[in-house]
């Protein structure tokens, strides 16, 4: 059994582990080179020529999310908030993924848009489009920094390198296959990465549970004097008002996380939507998030449990001077896994973080090229020019991500940071989107001012919340802010952003001129595009491929598990 060196979480790896890592990186670059052969146009680079089957895009859809945010972030949440973290999956993901597949994808795919900002341009006006494209680009490089920082933690654990050097080296690997193969290179690597990630996490959880005496032993150890005692294994206990659950109250969980942040992320975040838009037809596009929903249901057992195991075996985990909640997975890998299996687990971690950053970068280069450069900077050039721009901006995006990785490194729990970003960028966008889709009266300028006010409201809530005693355990204000419930504050920040956006959108709509109905064809529910193909003429999927069957089956499984772990 390998050990963990006391200083710097250095892992004891040998030639077998490095050999497994080397094989993986050879495969990654090879896939990028093979994908490059299929890149002839900008649409090939940014949307894979819209030719991929549903099972490929479905696995890529979930793998794109299964990056640092999921692996390190949810393990950190498991250590800090306990089993309440399942809310990020069963309330905060699966319902929204099903809504995306059944309701939103027909709007996206049928309209032929390349990106979510492009939809906003067609539905609203140019200022709304530019505002969203810029905010999305900023969000993506900030989120890419999270994944890059997490990737650097693994490199640092492997080699003992300084964080700054590990961040730069990590960026080079991601840059290689995205620049070569575009979205196809990213997606096919994400399919590979999904299976590698599973191969790394499953043995870690199994061995970890055996070491702590199984599920019963884990419960006994966590409930014996740790900060999570009494709340670690109940998802809903203590969510009343006033709250005692480490994650907060039911208002923040249900409305902030389950509605605003969840639907805002899964239905309007182009990092995810881009994978579905690359599918070969509408049926495949709809099935993309629905296929991804099934592994999403069970992934919490592979991410939350390691955080709880870390609490059980490491004194003062997450609150000590020499570790943070982000260290749960690297620590357990070093403590429990033998050489060989250690190499597989490390490869899985690297795959996860590369998948997450690649997803951020590939969506960043699409939005920058299609939504900012081509329509406003250099217009009407040949397609090859925009393909070159896409590759150049990919390099620039990775370089900026290196800088934002140092911002992420300042957070003890990177999931707190990422949910803060979502409250700023995704929550107001969802309010604008959902109103515009179902209310044809919504005016062009309502979109711009709604987004601006929602983003401002999230900022106001974030900075004022630190001075509100309700967000501290027991209502006891802490002037140092160390005990603040950061996730709960993020949930309320999202609610504030959504409400402000919705109110301003409606108010501005009532005093400004709406778009003519003829310009809303295919963009608003109930106003079909007469030039779009008739959905009735599309090939019918086999009964077991029915989007409705897939969606409601996933919901049923989620409901059963929610009751079991109530």
XYZ file of C-alpha atoms in Angstrom:
566
model
C 0.000 0.000 0.000
C 1.416 3.379 -0.937
C 1.819 6.198 1.487
C 1.421 9.962 1.444
C 4.365 12.141 2.297
C 3.595 14.591 5.039
C 4.649 17.699 3.192
C 2.727 18.841 0.165
C 0.554 15.721 -0.330
C 3.293 14.102 -2.432
C 2.078 10.743 -3.767
C 4.329 7.686 -3.834
C 4.021 6.670 -7.496
C 6.209 4.218 -9.396
C 6.979 3.294 -12.994
C 3.721 1.356 -13.433
C 1.652 4.403 -12.469
C 3.617 6.686 -14.774
C 3.241 4.136 -17.569
C -0.553 4.219 -17.251
C -0.487 8.017 -17.297
C 1.759 8.021 -20.373
C -0.571 5.649 -22.255
C -3.508 7.907 -21.483
C -1.786 11.056 -22.709
C -0.724 9.317 -25.917
C -4.378 8.389 -26.505
C -5.500 11.961 -25.809
C -3.139 13.472 -28.357
C -3.885 10.700 -30.874
C -7.616 11.410 -30.654
C -6.913 15.091 -31.212
C -4.811 14.302 -34.299
C -7.458 11.962 -35.726
C -10.199 14.506 -35.071
C -8.143 17.157 -36.877
C -8.524 15.195 -40.113
C -12.286 15.769 -39.944
C -11.979 19.540 -39.365
C -12.445 21.263 -42.718
C -14.818 24.098 -41.806
C -15.486 26.321 -38.816
C -18.684 24.369 -38.089
C -16.611 21.188 -37.956
C -14.309 22.855 -35.420
C -16.971 24.457 -33.238
C -19.942 22.051 -33.556
C -18.437 18.831 -34.961
C -20.365 19.361 -38.182
C -23.527 18.406 -36.255
C -22.909 14.759 -37.057
C -22.381 12.893 -33.770
C -24.647 10.105 -32.440
C -26.634 10.526 -29.221
C -24.622 8.043 -27.133
C -21.400 9.945 -27.916
C -22.849 13.389 -27.202
C -24.673 12.049 -24.119
C -21.498 10.721 -22.516
C -19.594 13.858 -23.550
C -22.414 15.960 -22.054
C -21.959 14.434 -18.619
C -18.173 14.145 -18.921
C -17.901 17.866 -19.709
C -19.508 18.507 -16.322
C -17.513 15.771 -14.605
C -14.442 17.941 -14.194
C -12.863 19.613 -11.205
C -16.217 21.125 -10.287
C -17.649 17.649 -9.888
C -14.763 15.573 -8.552
C -12.861 17.867 -6.193
C -15.771 20.259 -5.665
C -18.418 17.713 -4.708
C -15.958 15.730 -2.586
C -15.168 19.024 -0.831
C -18.890 19.631 -0.390
C -19.291 16.109 0.999
C -16.665 16.880 3.602
C -18.097 20.290 4.485
C -21.865 19.763 4.109
C -22.368 15.980 4.272
C -24.998 14.009 2.381
C -27.054 17.160 1.780
C -24.715 17.536 -1.185
C -27.011 15.122 -3.074
C -29.234 18.158 -3.610
C -26.721 19.340 -6.200
C -27.635 16.222 -8.206
C -31.203 15.108 -7.485
C -32.693 18.601 -7.207
C -29.911 20.668 -8.724
C -29.256 18.724 -11.926
C -31.509 15.858 -13.073
C -34.842 17.769 -13.363
C -33.156 20.584 -15.304
C -31.380 18.130 -17.610
C -34.718 16.528 -18.427
C -36.293 19.943 -19.032
C -33.420 20.766 -21.376
C -33.945 17.586 -23.370
C -37.722 17.689 -23.618
C -38.418 21.427 -23.806
C -35.354 23.532 -24.593
C -33.480 21.522 -27.217
C -36.238 21.870 -29.851
C -35.761 25.649 -29.558
C -31.988 25.469 -29.804
C -31.581 22.806 -32.452
C -34.514 23.839 -34.606
C -33.358 27.454 -34.765
C -29.916 26.427 -36.085
C -28.041 28.658 -33.640
C -24.371 28.051 -32.895
C -24.563 29.357 -29.332
C -26.854 30.579 -26.575
C -25.787 34.235 -27.094
C -26.802 33.920 -30.746
C -30.297 32.938 -29.620
C -30.429 36.087 -27.482
C -29.364 38.237 -30.445
C -32.179 36.900 -32.559
C -34.737 37.119 -29.742
C -33.712 40.527 -28.366
C -31.138 42.924 -29.844
C -27.417 43.479 -30.373
C -26.711 45.074 -26.935
C -28.304 42.059 -25.200
C -26.261 39.747 -27.376
C -22.965 41.522 -26.672
C -23.653 41.734 -22.925
C -24.351 38.015 -22.680
C -21.493 36.979 -24.976
C -19.000 39.016 -22.945
C -20.319 37.798 -19.584
C -20.320 34.203 -20.830
C -16.741 34.503 -22.066
C -15.639 35.886 -18.693
C -17.498 33.101 -16.879
C -15.846 30.429 -19.000
C -12.273 31.576 -18.413
C -12.997 31.910 -14.691
C -14.459 28.402 -14.609
C -11.593 27.084 -16.726
C -9.298 28.411 -14.021
C -11.081 26.205 -11.467
C -10.472 23.097 -13.556
C -6.899 24.107 -14.278
C -6.184 24.737 -10.599
C -7.583 21.313 -9.698
C -5.524 19.686 -12.427
C -2.442 21.405 -11.035
C -3.157 19.921 -7.582
C -2.826 16.435 -9.048
C 0.375 17.335 -10.919
C 1.722 18.847 -7.709
C 0.837 15.691 -5.772
C 2.567 13.562 -8.402
C 5.793 15.489 -8.766
C 5.912 17.911 -5.860
C 6.127 20.860 -8.232
C 5.152 24.388 -7.137
C 1.524 25.267 -7.868
C 2.475 27.896 -10.471
C 4.559 25.445 -12.517
C 1.925 22.718 -12.227
C -0.751 25.104 -13.528
C 1.277 26.028 -16.614
C 2.185 22.424 -17.458
C -1.416 21.315 -16.998
C -2.604 23.984 -19.423
C -0.309 22.693 -22.168
C -1.950 19.247 -22.221
C -5.460 20.655 -22.618
C -4.333 23.136 -25.250
C -2.860 20.368 -27.383
C -5.979 18.390 -28.222
C -8.453 21.293 -28.306
C -6.324 23.236 -30.771
C -5.851 20.141 -32.909
C -9.312 18.654 -33.042
C -11.737 21.386 -31.990
C -15.024 20.232 -30.484
C -14.762 16.759 -32.013
C -11.391 16.275 -30.346
C -12.879 17.442 -27.049
C -16.007 15.284 -27.318
C -14.300 12.027 -28.270
C -11.754 12.599 -25.521
C -14.616 13.255 -23.114
C -16.142 9.859 -23.945
C -12.794 8.216 -23.173
C -12.439 10.332 -20.060
C -15.858 9.305 -18.743
C -14.798 5.655 -18.538
C -11.358 6.509 -17.170
C -12.951 8.671 -14.461
C -15.260 5.829 -13.441
C -12.317 3.414 -13.341
C -10.528 5.777 -10.977
C -13.379 6.692 -8.612
C -15.058 3.312 -8.137
C -12.072 1.506 -6.554
C -11.339 4.552 -4.403
C -14.847 4.499 -2.905
C -14.897 0.724 -2.465
C -11.501 0.538 -0.773
C -12.264 3.609 1.331
C -15.507 2.124 2.642
C -13.780 -1.162 3.457
C -11.107 0.721 5.422
C -13.644 2.568 7.583
C -15.778 -0.500 8.256
C -18.414 -0.155 5.570
C -21.385 2.191 5.508
C -22.140 1.609 9.191
C -18.552 2.240 10.191
C -18.479 5.445 8.146
C -21.628 6.724 9.869
C -20.242 5.905 13.311
C -16.938 7.667 12.680
C -18.452 10.807 11.117
C -21.098 11.098 13.851
C -18.474 10.719 16.578
C -17.314 14.242 17.330
C -16.890 15.710 13.839
C -18.494 19.031 12.785
C -20.985 17.028 10.668
C -22.222 14.916 13.578
C -25.999 14.543 13.423
C -26.379 16.011 9.929
C -23.935 14.107 7.726
C -26.258 11.384 6.413
C -29.611 13.150 6.139
C -30.336 15.272 3.085
C -33.243 17.264 4.552
C -32.662 17.322 8.303
C -32.301 20.824 9.719
C -33.369 22.768 6.621
C -36.167 24.646 8.404
C -36.146 28.300 9.435
C -33.992 28.876 11.451
C -31.660 26.349 9.827
C -29.153 23.919 11.304
C -28.288 21.871 8.202
C -24.743 22.756 7.064
C -26.062 23.503 3.556
C -28.718 25.965 4.743
C -32.515 26.275 4.671
C -35.089 24.784 2.291
C -35.768 28.110 0.567
C -32.184 28.400 -0.613
C -31.948 24.702 -1.502
C -35.261 24.406 -3.383
C -35.513 27.797 -5.068
C -31.902 28.975 -5.182
C -30.220 25.675 -6.048
C -33.044 23.489 -7.372
C -34.698 26.087 -9.575
C -32.549 29.122 -10.382
C -28.986 27.765 -10.337
C -29.894 24.327 -11.664
C -32.100 25.390 -14.558
C -29.865 28.376 -15.226
C -26.808 26.157 -15.577
C -28.171 23.154 -17.436
C -30.475 24.964 -19.866
C -28.512 28.117 -20.723
C -24.845 27.239 -20.104
C -23.437 26.809 -23.579
C -20.641 24.565 -22.315
C -23.297 21.872 -21.900
C -25.724 22.904 -24.649
C -22.866 22.864 -27.197
C -22.545 19.100 -26.776
C -26.213 18.564 -27.613
C -26.038 20.962 -30.578
C -23.301 18.777 -32.072
C -25.724 15.810 -32.320
C -26.706 14.552 -35.768
C -30.446 15.362 -35.539
C -33.092 16.768 -33.200
C -33.911 13.391 -31.661
C -30.253 12.792 -30.850
C -29.953 16.336 -29.499
C -32.923 15.794 -27.174
C -31.562 12.463 -25.964
C -28.126 13.924 -25.227
C -28.943 15.411 -21.781
C -31.403 12.582 -21.055
C -28.716 9.938 -21.552
C -26.408 12.034 -19.389
C -29.043 12.162 -16.637
C -28.717 8.472 -15.802
C -25.049 8.494 -14.719
C -25.695 11.873 -13.060
C -28.177 10.173 -10.716
C -25.544 7.795 -9.342
C -22.370 9.925 -9.507
C -22.929 11.406 -5.999
C -22.066 8.006 -4.532
C -18.631 8.366 -6.118
C -18.018 12.010 -5.209
C -19.750 12.746 -1.897
C -18.696 9.571 -0.077
C -14.941 10.291 -0.462
C -15.485 13.625 1.285
C -17.216 11.857 4.183
C -14.469 9.229 4.352
C -11.908 12.040 4.606
C -13.863 13.512 7.536
C -13.900 10.089 9.193
C -10.182 9.337 8.980
C -8.455 12.754 9.045
C -8.614 14.788 12.275
C -9.916 18.328 11.728
C -10.282 17.692 8.009
C -10.878 20.884 6.030
C -10.283 23.121 9.030
C -6.668 22.267 9.795
C -3.672 24.306 8.739
C -2.285 21.678 6.365
C -5.335 20.643 4.372
C -8.467 22.008 2.755
C -11.724 20.373 1.707
C -10.356 20.347 -1.852
C -7.720 17.797 -0.761
C -10.158 14.949 -0.012
C -9.651 12.947 -3.215
C -5.828 13.326 -3.474
C -5.435 12.375 0.198
C -7.568 9.241 -0.100
C -5.834 8.150 -3.293
C -2.484 8.321 -1.514
C -3.716 6.523 1.604
C -5.712 3.673 0.098
C -4.709 2.744 -3.435
C -1.798 0.431 -4.374
C 0.481 1.163 -7.297
C -1.195 0.424 -10.609
C -4.637 1.203 -9.245
C -3.099 4.470 -8.052
C -2.064 5.186 -11.651
C -5.600 4.506 -12.893
C -7.107 6.779 -10.234
C -4.675 9.581 -11.004
C -5.389 9.175 -14.697
C -9.101 9.444 -13.881
C -8.519 12.667 -11.986
C -6.441 14.141 -14.776
C -9.093 13.063 -17.271
C -11.827 14.741 -15.237
C -10.022 18.034 -14.949
C -8.970 18.048 -18.588
C -12.554 17.291 -19.628
C -13.868 20.190 -17.579
C -11.334 22.708 -18.807
C -11.621 21.509 -22.408
C -15.386 22.027 -22.213
C -14.885 25.569 -20.936
C -12.292 26.439 -23.566
C -14.192 24.921 -26.515
C -17.348 26.859 -25.622
C -15.301 30.027 -25.013
C -13.712 29.881 -28.471
C -17.101 29.280 -30.124
C -18.798 32.231 -28.452
C -15.846 34.549 -29.004
C -15.557 33.692 -32.701
C -19.224 33.374 -33.664
C -20.732 35.955 -31.316
C -18.111 38.665 -30.942
C -15.387 38.519 -33.591
C -17.353 37.599 -36.716
C -20.413 39.869 -36.315
C -18.730 42.934 -34.766
C -14.981 42.967 -35.463
C -14.137 41.295 -38.805
C -17.196 40.551 -40.953
C -17.754 38.603 -44.159
C -14.437 36.757 -44.374
C -13.913 33.266 -45.743
C -14.691 30.351 -43.456
C -11.027 29.370 -43.114
C -10.273 32.731 -41.526
C -12.741 32.124 -38.689
C -11.354 28.621 -38.204
C -7.908 30.169 -37.660
C -9.369 32.752 -35.285
C -10.978 29.933 -33.314
C -7.649 28.166 -32.881
C -5.842 31.372 -31.901
C -8.469 32.363 -29.334
C -8.259 28.855 -27.888
C -4.621 29.537 -27.032
C -5.531 32.936 -25.580
C -8.353 31.403 -23.529
C -6.001 28.855 -21.996
C -3.476 31.579 -21.156
C -6.194 33.624 -19.422
C -7.310 30.453 -17.639
C -3.816 30.169 -16.187
C -4.338 33.563 -14.566
C -7.815 32.770 -13.235
C -6.530 29.488 -11.768
C -4.779 31.547 -9.110
C -8.129 33.104 -8.133
C -9.585 29.610 -7.599
C -6.568 28.635 -5.502
C -7.682 31.122 -2.851
C -10.848 29.134 -1.989
C -10.892 26.355 0.621
C -13.863 24.774 -1.207
C -13.885 25.383 -4.954
C -17.592 24.512 -5.138
C -18.364 27.615 -3.064
C -16.487 29.657 -5.658
C -18.124 28.029 -8.671
C -21.652 28.495 -7.308
C -20.799 32.150 -6.732
C -19.906 32.446 -10.426
C -23.152 30.729 -11.418
C -25.190 33.168 -9.306
C -23.614 36.051 -11.249
C -23.783 34.636 -14.764
C -26.370 31.849 -15.014
C -29.139 32.928 -12.667
C -30.071 36.203 -14.428
C -29.731 34.591 -17.851
C -32.258 31.910 -16.959
C -34.827 34.524 -15.895
C -34.421 36.412 -19.172
C -34.526 33.215 -21.190
C -37.605 31.629 -19.666
C -39.663 34.838 -19.836
C -38.668 35.501 -23.443
C -39.465 31.940 -24.528
C -43.021 32.042 -23.241
C -44.021 35.723 -23.427
C -43.912 37.071 -26.956
C -44.477 40.625 -25.694
C -40.995 40.651 -24.081
C -39.196 43.569 -25.724
C -35.604 43.777 -27.049
C -34.377 46.243 -24.419
C -35.984 44.224 -21.630
C -33.395 41.534 -22.279
C -30.450 43.876 -21.850
C -31.665 45.664 -18.727
C -32.916 42.437 -17.183
C -29.502 40.783 -17.511
C -27.686 43.869 -16.242
C -29.938 44.259 -13.195
C -29.815 40.550 -12.360
C -26.019 40.511 -12.437
C -25.919 43.621 -10.243
C -28.383 42.080 -7.777
C -26.181 38.988 -7.404
C -23.210 41.236 -6.591
C -25.172 43.268 -4.057
C -26.465 40.130 -2.333
C -23.020 38.598 -2.212
C -21.309 41.569 -0.597
C -24.119 42.549 1.776
C -24.787 38.956 2.806
C -21.530 38.812 4.743
C -23.048 41.323 7.166
C -26.374 39.502 7.646
C -26.369 37.307 10.758
C -28.925 34.849 9.308
C -26.222 33.380 7.059
C -24.104 32.356 10.063
C -24.696 29.181 12.150
C -27.187 29.880 14.907
C -27.554 33.443 13.664
C -24.305 34.401 15.407
C -22.516 37.006 13.299
C -18.781 36.422 12.837
C -16.823 39.571 12.007
C -14.041 37.474 10.466
C -16.620 35.800 8.153
C -14.922 32.420 8.625
C -18.110 30.675 9.762
C -20.449 32.102 7.115
C -22.514 29.558 5.175
C -21.050 30.444 1.786
C -23.194 28.043 -0.238
C -26.401 29.282 1.357
C -25.404 32.846 0.551
C -24.776 31.798 -3.057
C -28.264 30.259 -3.232
C -29.848 33.491 -2.021
C -27.655 35.473 -4.401
C -29.092 33.415 -7.251
C -32.643 34.053 -6.030
C -31.931 37.797 -5.841
C -30.497 37.763 -9.381
C -33.488 35.872 -10.776
C -36.088 38.070 -9.071
C -34.359 41.336 -10.024
C -33.972 40.205 -13.621
C -37.595 39.069 -13.869
C -39.000 42.258 -12.335
C -36.903 44.547 -14.524
C -37.580 42.471 -17.655
C -41.336 42.746 -17.139
C -41.174 46.432 -16.192
C -39.073 47.424 -19.211
C -41.251 45.326 -21.520
C -44.351 47.210 -20.432
C -42.864 50.590 -21.411
C -40.936 49.647 -24.571
C -41.880 48.387 -28.009
C -41.895 44.620 -28.615
C -40.518 42.873 -31.674
C -42.922 42.116 -34.521
C -44.346 38.620 -34.247
C -42.902 37.785 -37.678
C -39.372 38.151 -36.258
C -40.076 35.698 -33.430
C -40.697 32.620 -35.580
C -39.068 29.591 -33.992
C -37.879 31.615 -30.992
C -41.022 31.760 -28.863
C -43.277 28.948 -27.738
C -46.346 28.815 -29.948
C -44.791 30.700 -32.891
C -43.282 28.035 -35.189
C -40.767 28.844 -37.894
C -42.468 28.224 -41.275
C -39.068 27.613 -42.905
C -37.965 25.006 -40.383
C -38.415 21.299 -41.140
C -41.682 19.871 -39.890
C -40.946 17.816 -36.728
C -43.520 15.292 -37.922
C -41.262 14.475 -40.892
C -38.258 13.669 -38.702
C -37.356 9.973 -38.288
C -39.068 8.475 -35.265
C -36.703 6.935 -32.699
C -37.227 3.391 -31.511
C -39.549 3.101 -28.508
C -36.687 2.642 -26.064
C -35.039 5.790 -27.456
C -38.108 7.936 -26.824
C -37.048 11.191 -25.113
C -40.155 11.148 -22.914
C -39.524 7.573 -21.801
C -35.892 8.349 -20.986
C -36.767 11.559 -19.172
C -39.565 10.238 -16.982
C -37.623 7.066 -16.159
C -34.734 9.184 -14.902
C -37.148 11.281 -12.824
C -38.689 8.153 -11.325
C -35.314 6.736 -10.255
C -34.365 10.100 -8.749
C -37.607 10.278 -6.776
C -37.095 6.784 -5.324
C -33.519 7.544 -4.246
C -34.601 10.872 -2.735
C -37.093 9.048 -0.505
C -34.553 6.389 0.502
C -31.987 8.996 1.569
C -34.469 11.446 3.064
